[in-house]
PDB file of C-alpha atoms in Angstrom:
ATOM      1  CA  MET A   1       0.259  -0.100   0.024  1.00 46.00           C
ATOM      2  CA  ASN A   2       1.567   3.639  -0.804  1.00 44.00           C
ATOM      3  CA  ALA A   3       1.973   6.114   2.127  1.00 44.00           C
ATOM      4  CA  THR A   4       0.640   8.677  -0.038  1.00 43.00           C
ATOM      5  CA  ALA A   5      -2.694   7.306  -1.174  1.00 43.00           C
ATOM      6  CA  THR A   6      -5.859   8.731  -0.037  1.00 44.00           C
ATOM      7  CA  ALA A   7      -6.765   7.093   3.202  1.00 45.00           C
ATOM      8  CA  THR A   8      -9.598   5.908   4.625  1.00 45.00           C
ATOM      9  CA  PRO A   9     -11.923   7.866   6.893  1.00 46.00           C
ATOM     10  CA  ALA A  10     -11.698   6.554  10.673  1.00 47.00           C
ATOM     11  CA  ALA A  11     -13.572   3.774  11.700  1.00 48.00           C
ATOM     12  CA  PRO A  12     -16.278   4.810  14.579  1.00 48.00           C
ATOM     13  CA  ALA A  13     -14.708   4.061  17.989  1.00 49.00           C
ATOM     14  CA  ALA A  14     -15.499   0.492  18.699  1.00 50.00           C
ATOM     15  CA  PRO A  15     -18.640   0.190  21.901  1.00 51.00           C
ATOM     16  CA  ALA A  16     -16.958   0.282  25.410  1.00 50.00           C
ATOM     17  CA  ALA A  17     -15.669  -3.330  26.748  1.00 54.00           C
ATOM     18  CA  SER A  18     -17.839  -2.808  30.333  1.00 59.00           C
ATOM     19  CA  ALA A  19     -21.224  -0.263  30.735  1.00 68.00           C
ATOM     20  CA  GLY A  20     -20.102   3.617  32.380  1.00 75.00           C
ATOM     21  CA  ALA A  21     -16.074   2.750  30.168  1.00 75.00           C
ATOM     22  CA  PRO A  22     -15.418   5.625  28.308  1.00 81.00           C
ATOM     23  CA  ALA A  23     -15.503   4.052  24.660  1.00 88.00           C
ATOM     24  CA  VAL A  24     -11.863   4.858  23.374  1.00 84.00           C
ATOM     25  CA  THR A  25     -12.088   7.098  20.073  1.00 87.00           C
ATOM     26  CA  PRO A  26      -9.543   5.744  16.429  1.00 83.00           C
ATOM     27  CA  ALA A  27      -7.294   8.521  17.690  1.00 81.00           C
ATOM     28  CA  GLU A  28      -6.572   7.590  20.923  1.00 87.00           C
ATOM     29  CA  LYS A  29      -6.321   3.904  19.818  1.00 87.00           C
ATOM     30  CA  THR A  30      -3.294   4.801  17.252  1.00 88.00           C
ATOM     31  CA  GLY A  31      -2.002   7.582  18.859  1.00 87.00           C
ATOM     32  CA  ALA A  32      -2.489   9.370  15.737  1.00 86.00           C
ATOM     33  CA  ARG A  33      -3.381  12.953  15.539  1.00 86.00           C
ATOM     34  CA  THR A  34      -4.853  13.570  11.984  1.00 90.00           C
ATOM     35  CA  PRO A  35      -8.078  11.152  10.313  1.00 89.00           C
ATOM     36  CA  GLU A  36      -5.535  10.686   7.781  1.00 91.00           C
ATOM     37  CA  ALA A  37      -3.479   9.528  10.063  1.00 92.00           C
ATOM     38  CA  VAL A  38      -5.503   6.990  11.662  1.00 90.00           C
ATOM     39  CA  GLY A  39      -6.765   5.385   7.965  1.00 93.00           C
ATOM     40  CA  VAL A  40      -3.149   5.063   7.689  1.00 94.00           C
ATOM     41  CA  ILE A  41      -1.791   3.696  10.871  1.00 93.00           C
ATOM     42  CA  GLU A  42      -5.250   1.106  11.344  1.00 94.00           C
ATOM     43  CA  ASN A  43      -4.648  -0.025   7.862  1.00 95.00           C
ATOM     44  CA  ALA A  44      -0.743  -1.163   8.924  1.00 96.00           C
ATOM     45  CA  ARG A  45      -2.031  -2.727  11.795  1.00 96.00           C
ATOM     46  CA  GLU A  46      -4.268  -4.599  10.106  1.00 97.00           C
ATOM     47  CA  ARG A  47      -1.441  -5.481   7.172  1.00 98.00           C
ATOM     48  CA  ILE A  48       0.857  -6.193  10.712  1.00 98.00           C
ATOM     49  CA  ASP A  49      -1.671  -8.370  12.354  1.00 98.00           C
ATOM     50  CA  ALA A  50      -1.756 -10.864   8.586  1.00 98.00           C
ATOM     51  CA  LEU A  51       2.237 -10.813   9.233  1.00 98.00           C
ATOM     52  CA  ASP A  52       1.649 -12.077  12.318  1.00 98.00           C
ATOM     53  CA  ASP A  53      -0.641 -14.733  11.633  1.00 98.00           C
ATOM     54  CA  ARG A  54       1.360 -16.370   8.784  1.00 98.00           C
ATOM     55  CA  ILE A  55       4.546 -16.264  11.423  1.00 98.00           C
ATOM     56  CA  ILE A  56       2.667 -17.978  13.225  1.00 98.00           C
ATOM     57  CA  GLY A  57       1.953 -20.305  10.682  1.00 98.00           C
ATOM     58  CA  LEU A  58       5.426 -21.232   9.047  1.00 98.00           C
ATOM     59  CA  VAL A  59       7.282 -21.526  13.329  1.00 98.00           C
ATOM     60  CA  GLN A  60       4.481 -24.322  14.373  1.00 97.00           C
ATOM     61  CA  GLU A  61       5.837 -25.574   9.993  1.00 98.00           C
ATOM     62  CA  ARG A  62       9.231 -24.820  11.635  1.00 98.00           C
ATOM     63  CA  MET A  63       8.498 -27.018  15.127  1.00 96.00           C
ATOM     64  CA  ALA A  64       6.223 -30.137  13.246  1.00 96.00           C
ATOM     65  CA  VAL A  65       9.939 -30.528  10.585  1.00 97.00           C
ATOM     66  CA  SER A  66      12.223 -30.345  13.532  1.00 96.00           C
ATOM     67  CA  ALA A  67      10.028 -32.943  15.110  1.00 95.00           C
ATOM     68  CA  VAL A  68      10.669 -35.289  12.133  1.00 96.00           C
ATOM     69  CA  ILE A  69      14.568 -34.476  11.708  1.00 96.00           C
ATOM     70  CA  GLN A  70      14.698 -35.417  16.542  1.00 95.00           C
ATOM     71  CA  GLU A  71      12.598 -38.442  15.169  1.00 95.00           C
ATOM     72  CA  ALA A  72      15.252 -39.778  12.641  1.00 96.00           C
ATOM     73  CA  ARG A  73      17.864 -38.815  14.583  1.00 95.00           C
ATOM     74  CA  ILE A  74      16.909 -40.466  17.585  1.00 94.00           C
ATOM     75  CA  THR A  75      15.552 -43.472  16.268  1.00 96.00           C
ATOM     76  CA  SER A  76      18.604 -44.142  14.273  1.00 97.00           C
ATOM     77  CA  GLY A  77      20.643 -43.686  17.614  1.00 96.00           C
ATOM     78  CA  GLY A  78      21.941 -39.899  17.084  1.00 95.00           C
ATOM     79  CA  ARG A  79      21.488 -37.395  19.837  1.00 93.00           C
ATOM     80  CA  ARG A  80      17.867 -35.487  19.969  1.00 90.00           C
ATOM     81  CA  VAL A  81      19.859 -31.672  19.473  1.00 92.00           C
ATOM     82  CA  ASN A  82      22.973 -31.385  16.883  1.00 94.00           C
ATOM     83  CA  LEU A  83      25.122 -28.214  18.402  1.00 94.00           C
ATOM     84  CA  SER A  84      27.132 -27.553  15.256  1.00 96.00           C
ATOM     85  CA  ARG A  85      23.634 -27.024  13.262  1.00 96.00           C
ATOM     86  CA  GLU A  86      22.221 -25.101  15.954  1.00 96.00           C
ATOM     87  CA  MET A  87      24.837 -22.362  16.092  1.00 97.00           C
ATOM     88  CA  GLU A  88      24.569 -22.926  12.081  1.00 98.00           C
ATOM     89  CA  ILE A  89      21.300 -20.977  12.626  1.00 98.00           C
ATOM     90  CA  LEU A  90      22.229 -18.755  15.305  1.00 98.00           C
ATOM     91  CA  ALA A  91      24.756 -17.209  12.901  1.00 98.00           C
ATOM     92  CA  HIS A  92      22.122 -16.884   9.372  1.00 98.00           C
ATOM     93  CA  TYR A  93      19.881 -15.451  11.670  1.00 98.00           C
ATOM     94  CA  ARG A  94      22.387 -12.807  13.209  1.00 98.00           C
ATOM     95  CA  ASP A  95      23.913 -12.249   9.623  1.00 98.00           C
ATOM     96  CA  ALA A  96      20.702 -11.609   8.729  1.00 98.00           C
ATOM     97  CA  LEU A  97      18.866  -9.696  11.396  1.00 98.00           C
ATOM     98  CA  GLY A  98      22.157  -8.477  13.306  1.00 98.00           C
ATOM     99  CA  LYS A  99      22.533  -8.868  17.038  1.00 97.00           C
ATOM    100  CA  PRO A 100      18.293  -9.328  17.819  1.00 98.00           C
ATOM    101  CA  GLY A 101      18.517 -12.055  15.330  1.00 98.00           C
ATOM    102  CA  THR A 102      20.231 -14.526  17.565  1.00 98.00           C
ATOM    103  CA  THR A 103      17.444 -14.115  19.983  1.00 97.00           C
ATOM    104  CA  LEU A 104      15.329 -14.603  17.913  1.00 98.00           C
ATOM    105  CA  ALA A 105      17.026 -17.876  16.583  1.00 98.00           C
ATOM    106  CA  MET A 106      17.793 -18.921  19.747  1.00 97.00           C
ATOM    107  CA  THR A 107      13.351 -18.648  21.202  1.00 97.00           C
ATOM    108  CA  LEU A 108      12.960 -20.054  17.460  1.00 97.00           C
ATOM    109  CA  LEU A 109      15.010 -23.441  18.579  1.00 97.00           C
ATOM    110  CA  GLU A 110      13.790 -23.410  22.086  1.00 96.00           C
ATOM    111  CA  LEU A 111      10.438 -23.907  20.285  1.00 96.00           C
ATOM    112  CA  SER A 112      11.454 -26.414  17.847  1.00 95.00           C
ATOM    113  CA  ARG A 113      13.274 -28.255  20.490  1.00 90.00           C
ATOM    114  CA  GLY A 114       9.980 -29.427  21.652  1.00 73.00           C
ATOM    115  CA  ARG A 115      10.658 -31.089  25.328  1.00 63.00           C
ATOM    116  CA  VAL A 116      14.046 -31.875  26.379  1.00 55.00           C
TER     117      VAL A 116
END
């Protein structure tokens, strides 16, 4: 989406979660100061939510593939975890994303190992 495109009008505020609670306006929800910015932020947040759903699906797929690898390794008499492979993965993420990439890779490896 082109950020300079005409933004759609801001959606009306969602109903309050409980009776007596003040309604939150789109500007308050987004932190934006103009209706145009509200539209841009709301659209971008929808894209982020969709991306997050895809990322979660990919992580779950990665976990399933890792489980297949671990099962094959254990069945063949090997160890559950291959530390040299994990170091390759850490380096790959670090090279692509910098230091935070290492943290992300560690989280992915932890999720993918399952119960150790």
